[in-house]
Short mmCIF file of C-alpha atoms and ligand atoms in Angstrom, two decimals:
data_model
loop_
_atom_site.label_atom_id
_atom_site.label_comp_id
_atom_site.label_asym_id
_atom_site.label_seq_id
_atom_site.Cartn_x
_atom_site.Cartn_y
_atom_site.Cartn_z
CA MET A 874 -44.58 -23.39 45.74
CA ASN A 875 -45.63 -21.49 48.81
CA ASN A 876 -44.77 -17.88 49.48
CA PHE A 877 -41.82 -18.61 51.78
CA THR A 878 -40.35 -21.09 49.39
CA HIS A 879 -40.74 -18.60 46.52
CA GLN A 880 -39.01 -15.87 48.55
CA ARG A 881 -36.21 -18.18 49.33
CA ALA A 882 -35.74 -19.25 45.73
CA GLN A 883 -35.57 -15.57 44.73
CA GLU A 884 -33.05 -14.70 47.38
CA GLN A 885 -30.99 -17.75 46.26
CA SER A 886 -30.83 -16.60 42.67
CA GLU A 887 -30.15 -13.01 43.58
CA LEU A 888 -27.26 -14.25 45.66
CA THR A 889 -25.95 -16.36 42.82
CA VAL A 890 -25.88 -13.28 40.52
CA GLN A 891 -24.29 -11.16 43.27
CA LEU A 892 -21.59 -13.79 43.92
CA SER A 893 -20.70 -14.03 40.24
CA GLU A 894 -20.43 -10.31 39.99
CA LEU A 895 -18.30 -10.10 43.09
CA GLN A 896 -16.08 -12.86 41.81
CA GLU A 897 -15.69 -11.07 38.52
CA GLU A 898 -14.55 -7.94 40.49
CA MET A 899 -12.27 -10.02 42.55
CA ALA A 900 -10.65 -11.33 39.36
CA PHE A 901 -10.12 -7.78 38.16
CA THR A 902 -8.19 -6.91 41.39
CA LYS A 903 -5.75 -9.57 40.12
CA GLY A 904 -5.67 -7.94 36.67
CA ILE A 905 -8.14 -10.28 34.92
CA ALA A 906 -10.70 -7.97 33.29
CA GLY A 907 -13.02 -10.38 31.56
CA PRO A 908 -14.43 -10.39 27.97
CA LEU A 909 -16.70 -7.43 28.61
CA TYR A 910 -13.74 -5.21 28.95
CA SER A 911 -11.69 -6.55 26.02
CA ALA A 912 -11.81 -3.18 24.26
CA PHE A 913 -10.47 -1.25 27.24
CA VAL A 914 -6.88 -0.04 27.44
CA ILE A 915 -4.87 -1.25 30.48
CA GLN A 916 -3.40 1.75 32.27
CA GLU A 917 -0.71 1.87 34.93
CA PRO A 918 -2.14 0.56 38.27
CA GLN A 919 -2.81 3.31 40.70
CA GLN A 920 -2.48 3.65 44.53
CA ALA A 921 -5.95 3.82 46.06
CA ASN A 922 -7.22 4.05 49.63
CA CYS A 923 -9.95 2.03 51.35
CA GLU A 924 -11.45 3.69 54.39
CA LEU A 925 -11.44 0.32 56.17
CA HIS A 926 -8.36 -1.44 54.86
CA GLY A 927 -6.00 1.32 53.80
CA HIS A 928 -3.83 1.42 50.67
CA PHE A 929 -4.24 -1.00 47.79
CA GLU A 930 -3.05 -1.25 44.25
CA GLN A 931 -5.91 -0.40 41.97
CA ASN A 932 -6.19 -1.79 38.41
CA TYR A 933 -7.27 0.81 35.98
CA LEU A 934 -8.78 0.48 32.51
CA THR A 935 -10.00 3.19 30.19
CA LEU A 936 -11.98 3.23 26.95
CA GLU A 937 -12.41 6.21 24.73
CA TYR A 938 -15.45 6.00 22.50
CA ARG A 939 -16.94 8.87 20.42
CA GLY A 940 -15.18 11.41 22.52
CA ARG A 941 -16.34 10.00 25.86
CA LEU A 942 -14.04 8.40 28.33
CA SER A 943 -15.19 5.25 30.26
CA GLU A 944 -13.11 3.84 33.01
CA ARG A 945 -13.05 0.87 35.28
CA ARG A 946 -11.19 0.80 38.64
CA SER A 947 -10.80 -2.32 40.78
CA ARG A 948 -12.19 -2.30 44.33
CA CYS A 949 -10.40 -3.03 47.61
CA PRO A 950 -9.74 -6.75 47.57
CA HIS A 951 -10.41 -7.05 51.29
CA CYS A 952 -13.88 -5.49 51.02
CA LEU A 953 -14.55 -7.81 48.07
CA LYS A 954 -13.46 -10.84 50.04
CA ASN A 955 -15.76 -9.83 52.91
CA ALA A 956 -18.67 -9.38 50.56
CA ILE A 957 -18.02 -12.76 48.92
CA ASP A 958 -17.84 -14.51 52.30
CA ALA A 959 -21.02 -12.85 53.50
CA ALA A 960 -22.91 -13.88 50.35
CA GLU A 961 -21.63 -17.41 50.56
CA ILE A 962 -22.58 -17.76 54.19
CA ARG A 963 -26.06 -16.41 53.44
CA LYS A 964 -26.52 -18.74 50.50
CA ARG A 965 -25.41 -21.68 52.59
CA GLN A 966 -27.79 -20.72 55.41
CA ILE A 967 -30.70 -20.58 53.00
CA ARG A 968 -29.80 -24.02 51.68
CA ILE A 969 -29.57 -25.40 55.22
CA ASP A 970 -32.97 -23.87 56.12
CA GLU A 971 -34.47 -25.46 53.08
CA LEU A 972 -33.04 -28.84 53.81
CA THR A 973 -34.05 -28.61 57.43
CA GLU A 974 -37.57 -27.85 56.40
CA GLN A 975 -37.60 -30.77 53.99
CA ALA A 976 -36.22 -33.16 56.54
CA ASN A 977 -39.60 -33.47 58.28
CA ILE A 978 -38.14 -33.26 61.81
CA PRO A 979 -40.94 -34.06 64.36
CA PRO A 980 -41.88 -30.83 66.07
CA ARG A 981 -41.33 -32.44 69.54
CA PHE A 982 -37.69 -32.84 68.73
CA THR A 983 -36.78 -29.62 66.92
CA SER A 984 -34.40 -28.52 69.64
CA SER A 985 -32.67 -31.92 69.95
CA GLU A 986 -28.93 -31.76 69.51
CA PHE A 987 -25.99 -33.96 70.38
CA ASN A 988 -24.92 -31.50 73.03
CA ASN A 989 -28.27 -31.37 74.89
CA PHE A 990 -28.68 -35.21 75.13
CA ASP A 991 -28.70 -36.56 78.66
CA ILE A 992 -25.95 -39.18 78.85
CA LEU A 993 -27.32 -41.47 81.58
CA ASN A 994 -24.94 -44.42 81.38
CA THR A 995 -21.99 -45.97 79.54
CA CYS A 996 -24.18 -47.53 76.95
CA ALA A 997 -25.71 -44.14 76.07
CA SER A 998 -22.31 -42.69 75.99
CA GLN A 999 -21.03 -45.19 73.47
CA ASN A 1000 -24.13 -44.79 71.29
CA ILE A 1001 -23.79 -40.95 71.06
CA SER A 1002 -20.13 -41.28 70.27
CA VAL A 1003 -20.82 -43.74 67.49
CA LEU A 1004 -23.45 -41.28 66.10
CA ARG A 1005 -21.10 -38.27 66.44
CA ASP A 1006 -18.40 -40.15 64.57
CA TYR A 1007 -20.93 -41.20 61.94
CA ALA A 1008 -21.99 -37.66 61.47
CA ALA A 1009 -18.40 -36.36 61.44
CA SER A 1010 -17.39 -38.83 58.75
CA TRP A 1011 -20.60 -38.44 56.74
CA PRO A 1012 -18.97 -38.08 53.33
CA THR A 1013 -17.35 -41.53 53.80
CA MET A 1014 -20.56 -43.06 55.27
CA LEU A 1015 -22.54 -41.58 52.31
CA ALA A 1016 -20.02 -42.83 49.78
CA ALA A 1017 -20.06 -46.40 51.25
CA GLY A 1018 -23.89 -46.43 51.89
CA THR A 1019 -23.27 -47.19 55.55
CA SER A 1020 -26.43 -47.73 57.54
CA LEU A 1021 -27.33 -47.87 61.19
CA ILE A 1022 -30.01 -49.51 63.43
CA MET A 1023 -31.03 -47.81 66.64
CA CYS A 1024 -33.16 -50.07 68.71
CA GLY A 1025 -34.29 -50.74 72.25
CA LYS A 1026 -36.67 -49.54 74.87
CA PRO A 1027 -38.93 -46.62 74.25
CA GLY A 1028 -38.00 -43.36 75.96
CA THR A 1029 -34.28 -43.83 75.82
CA GLY A 1030 -33.53 -40.99 73.50
CA LYS A 1031 -33.40 -42.82 70.12
CA ASN A 1032 -35.43 -40.08 68.43
CA HIS A 1033 -33.58 -37.26 70.14
CA LEU A 1034 -30.25 -38.71 68.79
CA ALA A 1035 -31.69 -39.43 65.37
CA VAL A 1036 -32.76 -35.84 65.02
CA ALA A 1037 -29.40 -34.59 66.29
CA LEU A 1038 -27.74 -36.82 63.66
CA ALA A 1039 -30.10 -35.49 60.90
CA LYS A 1040 -29.46 -31.85 61.82
CA ASP A 1041 -25.69 -32.33 62.10
CA ILE A 1042 -25.54 -33.83 58.66
CA ILE A 1043 -27.69 -31.11 57.12
CA ARG A 1044 -25.72 -28.36 58.83
CA ASN A 1045 -22.22 -29.59 58.21
CA HIS A 1046 -22.58 -31.42 54.95
CA GLU A 1047 -25.70 -29.95 53.34
CA SER A 1048 -27.05 -33.40 52.54
CA ALA A 1049 -30.79 -34.17 51.97
CA VAL A 1050 -32.22 -36.04 54.88
CA LEU A 1051 -35.77 -37.31 55.40
CA MET A 1052 -37.29 -38.54 58.66
CA THR A 1053 -40.35 -40.68 58.43
CA SER A 1054 -42.01 -43.70 59.99
CA VAL A 1055 -43.12 -47.03 58.59
CA MET A 1056 -46.73 -46.03 59.11
CA ARG A 1057 -46.23 -42.74 57.15
CA ILE A 1058 -44.53 -44.56 54.27
CA ILE A 1059 -47.29 -47.13 54.03
CA ARG A 1060 -50.03 -44.52 54.16
CA ALA A 1061 -48.35 -42.42 51.46
CA VAL A 1062 -47.84 -45.44 49.18
CA ARG A 1063 -51.33 -46.69 49.85
CA ARG A 1064 -52.83 -43.23 48.86
CA SER A 1065 -51.08 -43.50 45.56
CA TRP A 1066 -53.13 -46.66 44.85
CA ASP A 1067 -56.38 -44.67 45.05
CA LYS A 1068 -58.10 -43.75 41.75
CA GLY A 1069 -57.32 -40.15 40.92
CA ALA A 1070 -54.37 -39.98 43.33
CA ASP A 1071 -52.16 -36.92 42.71
CA MET A 1072 -48.92 -39.03 42.85
CA ARG A 1073 -48.07 -42.34 41.26
CA GLU A 1074 -46.63 -45.10 43.36
CA GLU A 1075 -43.19 -44.85 41.88
CA ASP A 1076 -43.07 -41.12 42.61
CA VAL A 1077 -43.93 -41.79 46.25
CA ILE A 1078 -41.26 -44.54 46.46
CA GLY A 1079 -38.89 -42.03 44.70
CA ILE A 1080 -39.14 -39.64 47.66
CA TYR A 1081 -37.81 -42.30 49.97
CA THR A 1082 -35.23 -43.66 47.69
CA SER A 1083 -33.66 -40.38 46.54
CA ARG A 1084 -32.64 -38.66 49.70
CA ASP A 1085 -29.02 -38.91 50.83
CA LEU A 1086 -30.16 -40.24 54.16
CA LEU A 1087 -33.52 -41.80 55.13
CA ILE A 1088 -34.37 -42.26 58.82
CA ILE A 1089 -37.33 -44.62 59.40
CA ASP A 1090 -38.95 -44.73 62.84
CA GLU A 1091 -41.35 -47.32 64.28
CA VAL A 1092 -39.82 -50.30 62.41
CA GLY A 1093 -41.63 -53.39 63.67
CA ILE A 1094 -45.13 -51.98 64.21
CA GLN A 1095 -47.85 -54.39 62.96
CA TYR A 1096 -48.30 -54.44 59.12
CA GLY A 1097 -51.76 -54.73 57.61
CA SER A 1098 -50.82 -56.88 54.72
CA ASP A 1099 -47.96 -58.61 52.86
CA SER A 1100 -48.13 -55.95 50.25
CA GLU A 1101 -47.40 -53.33 52.89
CA LYS A 1102 -44.50 -55.35 54.13
CA ILE A 1103 -43.12 -55.49 50.57
CA ILE A 1104 -43.22 -51.63 50.42
CA LEU A 1105 -40.71 -51.23 53.20
CA PHE A 1106 -38.58 -54.05 51.89
CA ASP A 1107 -38.54 -52.52 48.43
CA ILE A 1108 -37.50 -49.09 49.74
CA LEU A 1109 -34.72 -50.55 51.90
CA ASN A 1110 -33.55 -52.78 49.13
CA ALA A 1111 -33.54 -49.97 46.52
CA ARG A 1112 -31.49 -47.83 48.83
CA TYR A 1113 -29.11 -50.67 49.49
CA GLU A 1114 -28.69 -51.25 45.76
CA ASP A 1115 -28.01 -47.52 45.24
CA MET A 1116 -25.61 -47.51 48.18
CA LEU A 1117 -27.58 -44.92 50.09
CA PRO A 1118 -27.49 -44.96 53.88
CA THR A 1119 -30.60 -45.66 56.02
CA VAL A 1120 -31.15 -45.43 59.68
CA LEU A 1121 -33.79 -47.71 61.21
CA ILE A 1122 -35.33 -46.85 64.60
CA SER A 1123 -37.18 -49.58 66.42
CA ASN A 1124 -38.45 -50.51 69.89
CA LEU A 1125 -37.75 -54.13 69.08
CA ALA A 1126 -34.66 -56.19 69.73
CA PRO A 1127 -32.37 -56.92 66.82
CA VAL A 1128 -33.66 -60.49 66.48
CA GLU A 1129 -37.23 -59.19 66.12
CA ILE A 1130 -36.23 -56.60 63.62
CA ALA A 1131 -34.60 -59.32 61.55
CA GLU A 1132 -38.01 -61.09 61.58
CA VAL A 1133 -39.70 -57.97 60.24
CA ILE A 1134 -37.35 -56.86 57.50
CA GLY A 1135 -35.79 -60.32 56.86
CA GLU A 1136 -32.41 -61.78 57.85
CA ARG A 1137 -30.68 -60.71 54.59
CA LEU A 1138 -31.71 -57.06 54.68
CA MET A 1139 -30.77 -57.03 58.35
CA ASP A 1140 -27.19 -58.19 57.48
CA ARG A 1141 -26.97 -55.66 54.76
CA MET A 1142 -28.01 -52.84 57.10
CA VAL A 1143 -24.95 -53.36 59.29
CA GLU A 1144 -22.51 -54.30 56.51
CA GLY A 1145 -19.13 -52.42 56.45
CA ASP A 1146 -19.01 -49.74 59.10
CA GLY A 1147 -22.75 -50.13 59.77
CA ALA A 1148 -23.69 -50.73 63.42
CA THR A 1149 -26.57 -51.75 65.62
CA LEU A 1150 -26.95 -49.35 68.60
CA ILE A 1151 -28.81 -50.82 71.52
CA PHE A 1152 -30.68 -48.48 73.82
CA ASP A 1153 -31.38 -50.89 76.59
CA TRP A 1154 -31.89 -49.12 79.88
CA PRO A 1155 -34.93 -47.91 81.81
CA SER A 1156 -36.89 -45.12 79.98
CA TYR A 1157 -35.79 -41.64 80.58
CA ARG A 1158 -39.41 -40.68 80.88
CA SER A 1159 -40.29 -43.40 83.44
CA ARG A 1160 -37.04 -42.65 85.37
CA LYS A 1161 -38.13 -39.01 85.61
CA GLY A 1162 -41.51 -40.24 86.75
CA ALA A 1163 -39.91 -42.50 89.38
CA VAL A 1164 -38.01 -39.55 90.82
CA SER A 1165 -41.03 -37.35 91.12
CA ALA A 1166 -43.26 -40.18 92.53
ZN1 LIG B 2111 -11.56 -2.37 51.95
#
Protein backbone atom coordinates (compact mmCIF):
# COMPACT_ATOMS: atom_id res chain seq x y z
CA MET A 1 0.00 0.00 0.00
CA ASN A 2 1.59 3.29 -1.02
CA ASN A 3 1.47 6.43 1.08
CA PHE A 4 -1.33 8.03 -0.88
CA THR A 5 -3.49 4.91 -0.73
CA HIS A 6 -2.78 4.66 2.98
CA GLN A 7 -3.81 8.28 3.59
CA ARG A 8 -6.99 7.75 1.65
CA ALA A 9 -7.86 4.58 3.56
CA GLN A 10 -7.32 6.45 6.81
CA GLU A 11 -9.51 9.36 5.76
CA GLN A 12 -12.18 6.88 4.65
CA SER A 13 -12.28 5.20 8.03
CA GLU A 14 -12.26 8.54 9.88
CA LEU A 15 -15.19 9.67 7.77
CA THR A 16 -17.06 6.45 8.51
CA VAL A 17 -16.67 7.02 12.26
CA GLN A 18 -17.60 10.70 11.90
CA LEU A 19 -20.71 9.81 9.89
CA SER A 20 -21.96 7.29 12.41
CA GLU A 21 -21.50 9.83 15.22
CA LEU A 22 -23.34 12.50 13.24
CA GLN A 23 -26.15 10.07 12.45
CA GLU A 24 -26.43 9.19 16.12
CA GLU A 25 -26.68 12.91 16.98
CA MET A 26 -29.27 13.36 14.25
CA ALA A 27 -31.33 10.52 15.72
CA PHE A 28 -31.16 12.30 19.07
CA THR A 29 -32.70 15.45 17.53
CA LYS A 30 -35.70 13.18 16.88
CA GLY A 31 -35.69 11.95 20.46
CA ILE A 32 -33.83 8.66 19.93
CA ALA A 33 -31.04 8.72 22.49
CA GLY A 34 -29.34 5.38 21.84
CA PRO A 35 -28.22 2.67 24.31
CA LEU A 36 -25.32 4.76 25.69
CA TYR A 37 -27.84 7.12 27.27
CA SER A 38 -30.31 4.57 28.62
CA ALA A 39 -29.58 5.65 32.20
CA PHE A 40 -30.28 9.31 31.46
CA VAL A 41 -33.54 10.99 32.45
CA ILE A 42 -35.55 12.59 29.67
CA GLN A 43 -36.29 16.24 30.48
CA GLU A 44 -38.73 18.61 28.82
CA PRO A 45 -37.38 19.70 25.39
CA GLN A 46 -36.02 23.24 25.46
CA GLN A 47 -36.00 26.13 23.02
CA ALA A 48 -32.50 26.63 21.67
CA ASN A 49 -30.96 28.97 19.13
CA CYS A 50 -28.55 28.23 16.28
CA GLU A 51 -26.56 31.20 15.02
CA LEU A 52 -27.09 30.04 11.47
CA HIS A 53 -30.54 28.49 11.50
CA GLY A 54 -32.37 30.18 14.36
CA HIS A 55 -34.68 28.50 16.87
CA PHE A 56 -34.99 24.76 17.23
CA GLU A 57 -36.40 22.38 19.79
CA GLN A 58 -33.59 20.87 21.78
CA ASN A 59 -33.86 17.43 23.35
CA TYR A 60 -32.41 17.38 26.80
CA LEU A 61 -31.23 14.48 28.99
CA THR A 62 -29.69 14.52 32.42
CA LEU A 63 -27.96 12.01 34.64
CA GLU A 64 -27.11 12.49 38.26
CA TYR A 65 -24.33 10.26 39.45
CA ARG A 66 -22.41 10.58 42.73
CA GLY A 67 -23.56 14.16 43.13
CA ARG A 68 -22.45 15.19 39.64
CA LEU A 69 -24.84 16.18 36.92
CA SER A 70 -24.19 15.09 33.34
CA GLU A 71 -26.34 16.36 30.54
CA ARG A 72 -26.82 15.85 26.86
CA ARG A 73 -28.40 18.39 24.53
CA SER A 74 -29.27 17.80 20.89
CA ARG A 75 -27.64 19.99 18.25
CA CYS A 76 -29.29 22.04 15.50
CA PRO A 77 -30.72 19.50 13.01
CA HIS A 78 -29.88 21.74 10.04
CA CYS A 79 -26.22 21.98 11.06
CA LEU A 80 -26.14 18.21 11.52
CA LYS A 81 -27.74 17.63 8.14
CA ASN A 82 -25.11 19.87 6.50
CA ALA A 83 -22.28 18.05 8.28
CA ILE A 84 -23.67 14.65 7.25
CA ASP A 85 -24.04 15.78 3.64
CA ALA A 86 -20.48 17.15 3.55
CA ALA A 87 -19.02 13.95 5.02
CA GLU A 88 -20.99 11.82 2.57
CA ILE A 89 -19.86 13.92 -0.41
CA ARG A 90 -16.24 13.68 0.73
CA LYS A 91 -16.51 9.93 1.26
CA ARG A 92 -17.99 9.49 -2.18
CA GLN A 93 -15.26 11.64 -3.75
CA ILE A 94 -12.55 9.52 -2.15
CA ARG A 95 -14.22 6.37 -3.50
CA ILE A 96 -14.46 7.93 -6.98
CA ASP A 97 -10.78 8.99 -6.89
CA GLU A 98 -9.83 5.48 -5.87
CA LEU A 99 -11.92 3.86 -8.63
CA THR A 100 -10.54 6.32 -11.19
CA GLU A 101 -7.01 5.49 -10.20
CA GLN A 102 -7.72 1.75 -10.41
CA ALA A 103 -9.39 2.10 -13.83
CA ASN A 104 -6.01 2.42 -15.56
CA ILE A 105 -7.15 5.23 -17.86
CA PRO A 106 -4.45 5.91 -20.49
CA PRO A 107 -2.73 9.23 -19.61
CA ARG A 108 -3.35 10.53 -23.14
CA PHE A 109 -7.10 10.37 -22.53
CA THR A 110 -7.43 11.57 -18.94
CA SER A 111 -9.35 14.66 -20.02
CA SER A 112 -11.68 12.80 -22.40
CA GLU A 113 -15.36 13.31 -21.62
CA PHE A 114 -18.60 12.91 -23.54
CA ASN A 115 -18.99 16.68 -23.66
CA ASN A 116 -15.57 17.38 -25.21
CA PHE A 117 -15.93 14.82 -28.01
CA ASP A 118 -15.93 16.28 -31.52
CA ILE A 119 -19.09 15.05 -33.22
CA LEU A 120 -18.02 15.04 -36.86
CA ASN A 121 -20.96 13.29 -38.51
CA THR A 122 -24.29 11.50 -37.99
CA CYS A 123 -22.58 8.21 -37.33
CA ALA A 124 -20.46 9.72 -34.56
CA SER A 125 -23.54 11.40 -33.16
CA GLN A 126 -25.42 8.08 -33.06
CA ASN A 127 -22.49 6.31 -31.40
CA ILE A 128 -22.10 8.90 -28.67
CA SER A 129 -25.80 8.83 -27.94
CA VAL A 130 -25.77 5.01 -27.61
CA LEU A 131 -22.83 5.31 -25.20
CA ARG A 132 -24.47 8.11 -23.20
CA ASP A 133 -27.62 6.00 -22.89
CA TYR A 134 -25.55 2.98 -21.89
CA ALA A 135 -23.84 5.01 -19.14
CA ALA A 136 -27.12 6.54 -17.98
CA SER A 137 -28.78 3.13 -17.68
CA TRP A 138 -25.68 1.45 -16.24
CA PRO A 139 -27.45 -0.33 -13.35
CA THR A 140 -29.66 -2.11 -15.91
CA MET A 141 -26.70 -2.79 -18.23
CA LEU A 142 -24.70 -4.20 -15.32
CA ALA A 143 -27.55 -6.38 -14.09
CA ALA A 144 -28.08 -7.81 -17.57
CA GLY A 145 -24.37 -8.07 -18.41
CA THR A 146 -24.90 -5.98 -21.54
CA SER A 147 -21.72 -5.66 -23.61
CA LEU A 148 -20.63 -3.41 -26.46
CA ILE A 149 -18.25 -3.53 -29.38
CA MET A 150 -16.66 -0.31 -30.66
CA CYS A 151 -14.93 -0.90 -33.95
CA GLY A 152 -13.69 0.86 -37.03
CA LYS A 153 -10.89 3.01 -38.34
CA PRO A 154 -8.13 4.27 -36.06
CA GLY A 155 -8.26 7.91 -35.00
CA THR A 156 -12.06 8.14 -34.94
CA GLY A 157 -12.37 8.69 -31.20
CA LYS A 158 -13.13 5.17 -29.99
CA ASN A 159 -10.69 5.51 -27.08
CA HIS A 160 -11.88 8.99 -26.23
CA LEU A 161 -15.45 7.71 -25.94
CA ALA A 162 -14.46 4.53 -24.10
CA VAL A 163 -12.67 6.67 -21.49
CA ALA A 164 -15.65 9.03 -21.28
CA LEU A 165 -17.87 5.99 -20.70
CA ALA A 166 -15.57 4.61 -18.00
CA LYS A 167 -15.40 7.96 -16.18
CA ASP A 168 -19.14 8.50 -16.35
CA ILE A 169 -19.84 5.04 -14.89
CA ILE A 170 -17.29 5.54 -12.11
CA ARG A 171 -18.56 9.03 -11.27
CA ASN A 172 -22.27 8.39 -11.36
CA HIS A 173 -22.48 4.78 -10.29
CA GLU A 174 -19.27 4.13 -8.36
CA SER A 175 -18.65 0.91 -10.24
CA ALA A 176 -15.26 -0.75 -10.66
CA VAL A 177 -13.95 -0.34 -14.21
CA LEU A 178 -10.71 -1.52 -15.77
CA MET A 179 -9.29 -0.39 -19.10
CA THR A 180 -6.70 -2.64 -20.67
CA SER A 181 -5.57 -4.06 -23.99
CA VAL A 182 -5.23 -7.56 -25.38
CA MET A 183 -1.45 -7.20 -25.30
CA ARG A 184 -1.42 -6.15 -21.63
CA ILE A 185 -3.67 -9.06 -20.66
CA ILE A 186 -1.49 -11.55 -22.50
CA ARG A 187 1.72 -10.12 -21.03
CA ALA A 188 0.30 -10.20 -17.51
CA VAL A 189 -0.89 -13.78 -17.85
CA ARG A 190 2.36 -14.84 -19.47
CA ARG A 191 4.34 -13.32 -16.57
CA SER A 192 2.38 -15.52 -14.19
CA TRP A 193 3.73 -18.60 -16.00
CA ASP A 194 7.31 -17.69 -15.05
CA LYS A 195 8.99 -19.57 -12.24
CA GLY A 196 8.85 -17.49 -9.07
CA ALA A 197 6.13 -15.16 -10.47
CA ASP A 198 4.50 -13.08 -7.75
CA MET A 199 0.98 -13.79 -9.01
CA ARG A 200 -0.64 -17.03 -9.99
CA GLU A 201 -2.42 -17.28 -13.34
CA GLU A 202 -5.86 -17.50 -11.74
CA ASP A 203 -5.16 -14.33 -9.72
CA VAL A 204 -4.22 -12.44 -12.88
CA ILE A 205 -7.33 -13.73 -14.67
CA GLY A 206 -9.29 -12.77 -11.55
CA ILE A 207 -8.36 -9.10 -12.02
CA TYR A 208 -10.05 -9.14 -15.41
CA THR A 209 -13.03 -11.23 -14.47
CA SER A 210 -13.97 -9.40 -11.27
CA ARG A 211 -14.41 -5.75 -12.31
CA ASP A 212 -17.94 -4.55 -13.01
CA LEU A 213 -16.84 -3.32 -16.42
CA LEU A 214 -13.82 -4.45 -18.44
CA ILE A 215 -12.81 -2.41 -21.50
CA ILE A 216 -10.37 -4.19 -23.80
CA ASP A 217 -8.54 -2.27 -26.51
CA GLU A 218 -6.64 -3.57 -29.54
CA VAL A 219 -8.83 -6.61 -30.09
CA GLY A 220 -7.57 -8.27 -33.25
CA ILE A 221 -3.86 -7.64 -32.98
CA GLN A 222 -1.73 -10.62 -33.92
CA TYR A 223 -1.54 -13.36 -31.30
CA GLY A 224 1.67 -15.22 -30.62
CA SER A 225 0.14 -18.60 -29.97
CA ASP A 226 -3.09 -20.51 -29.50
CA SER A 227 -2.61 -20.51 -25.75
CA GLU A 228 -2.64 -16.71 -25.86
CA LYS A 229 -5.81 -16.73 -27.93
CA ILE A 230 -7.37 -18.97 -25.30
CA ILE A 231 -6.54 -16.44 -22.55
CA LEU A 232 -8.71 -13.77 -24.14
CA PHE A 233 -11.45 -16.27 -24.89
CA ASP A 234 -11.44 -17.54 -21.31
CA ILE A 235 -11.72 -14.03 -19.86
CA LEU A 236 -14.54 -13.01 -22.19
CA ASN A 237 -16.31 -16.28 -21.57
CA ALA A 238 -15.95 -16.10 -17.79
CA ARG A 239 -17.39 -12.58 -17.81
CA TYR A 240 -20.25 -13.72 -20.02
CA GLU A 241 -21.01 -16.63 -17.66
CA ASP A 242 -20.98 -14.22 -14.68
CA MET A 243 -23.17 -11.75 -16.61
CA LEU A 244 -20.56 -8.99 -16.41
CA PRO A 245 -20.43 -6.40 -19.19
CA THR A 246 -17.36 -6.05 -21.43
CA VAL A 247 -16.54 -3.40 -24.02
CA LEU A 248 -14.28 -4.45 -26.90
CA ILE A 249 -12.41 -1.86 -28.93
CA SER A 250 -10.96 -2.85 -32.29
CA ASN A 251 -9.70 -1.37 -35.53
CA LEU A 252 -11.14 -4.38 -37.33
CA ALA A 253 -14.53 -4.79 -38.99
CA PRO A 254 -17.12 -6.89 -37.09
CA VAL A 255 -16.58 -9.88 -39.43
CA GLU A 256 -12.86 -9.84 -38.65
CA ILE A 257 -13.47 -9.54 -34.89
CA ALA A 258 -15.70 -12.59 -35.12
CA GLU A 259 -12.76 -14.47 -36.68
CA VAL A 260 -10.58 -13.48 -33.74
CA ILE A 261 -12.90 -14.17 -30.81
CA GLY A 262 -15.13 -16.70 -32.52
CA GLU A 263 -18.64 -16.41 -33.93
CA ARG A 264 -20.32 -17.65 -30.75
CA LEU A 265 -18.64 -15.18 -28.41
CA MET A 266 -19.26 -12.40 -30.92
CA ASP A 267 -23.01 -13.18 -30.82
CA ARG A 268 -22.92 -13.24 -27.03
CA MET A 269 -21.24 -9.81 -26.96
CA VAL A 270 -24.21 -8.16 -28.62
CA GLU A 271 -26.97 -10.19 -26.99
CA GLY A 272 -29.88 -8.32 -25.40
CA ASP A 273 -29.32 -4.58 -25.53
CA GLY A 274 -25.69 -5.04 -26.58
CA ALA A 275 -24.59 -3.24 -29.72
CA THR A 276 -21.80 -2.92 -32.23
CA LEU A 277 -20.84 0.69 -32.81
CA ILE A 278 -19.11 1.31 -36.10
CA PHE A 279 -16.62 4.17 -36.33
CA ASP A 280 -16.24 4.24 -40.06
CA TRP A 281 -15.12 7.63 -41.23
CA PRO A 282 -11.77 9.24 -42.06
CA SER A 283 -9.50 9.58 -39.07
CA TYR A 284 -9.84 12.71 -36.98
CA ARG A 285 -6.06 12.88 -36.85
CA SER A 286 -5.60 12.57 -40.62
CA ARG A 287 -8.46 15.00 -41.22
CA LYS A 288 -6.70 17.56 -39.08
CA GLY A 289 -3.55 16.76 -41.02
CA ALA A 290 -5.39 17.34 -44.29
CA VAL A 291 -6.58 20.75 -43.15
CA SER A 292 -3.13 21.91 -42.18
CA ALA A 293 -1.50 20.44 -45.31
ZN1 LIG B 1 -27.76 25.27 12.66
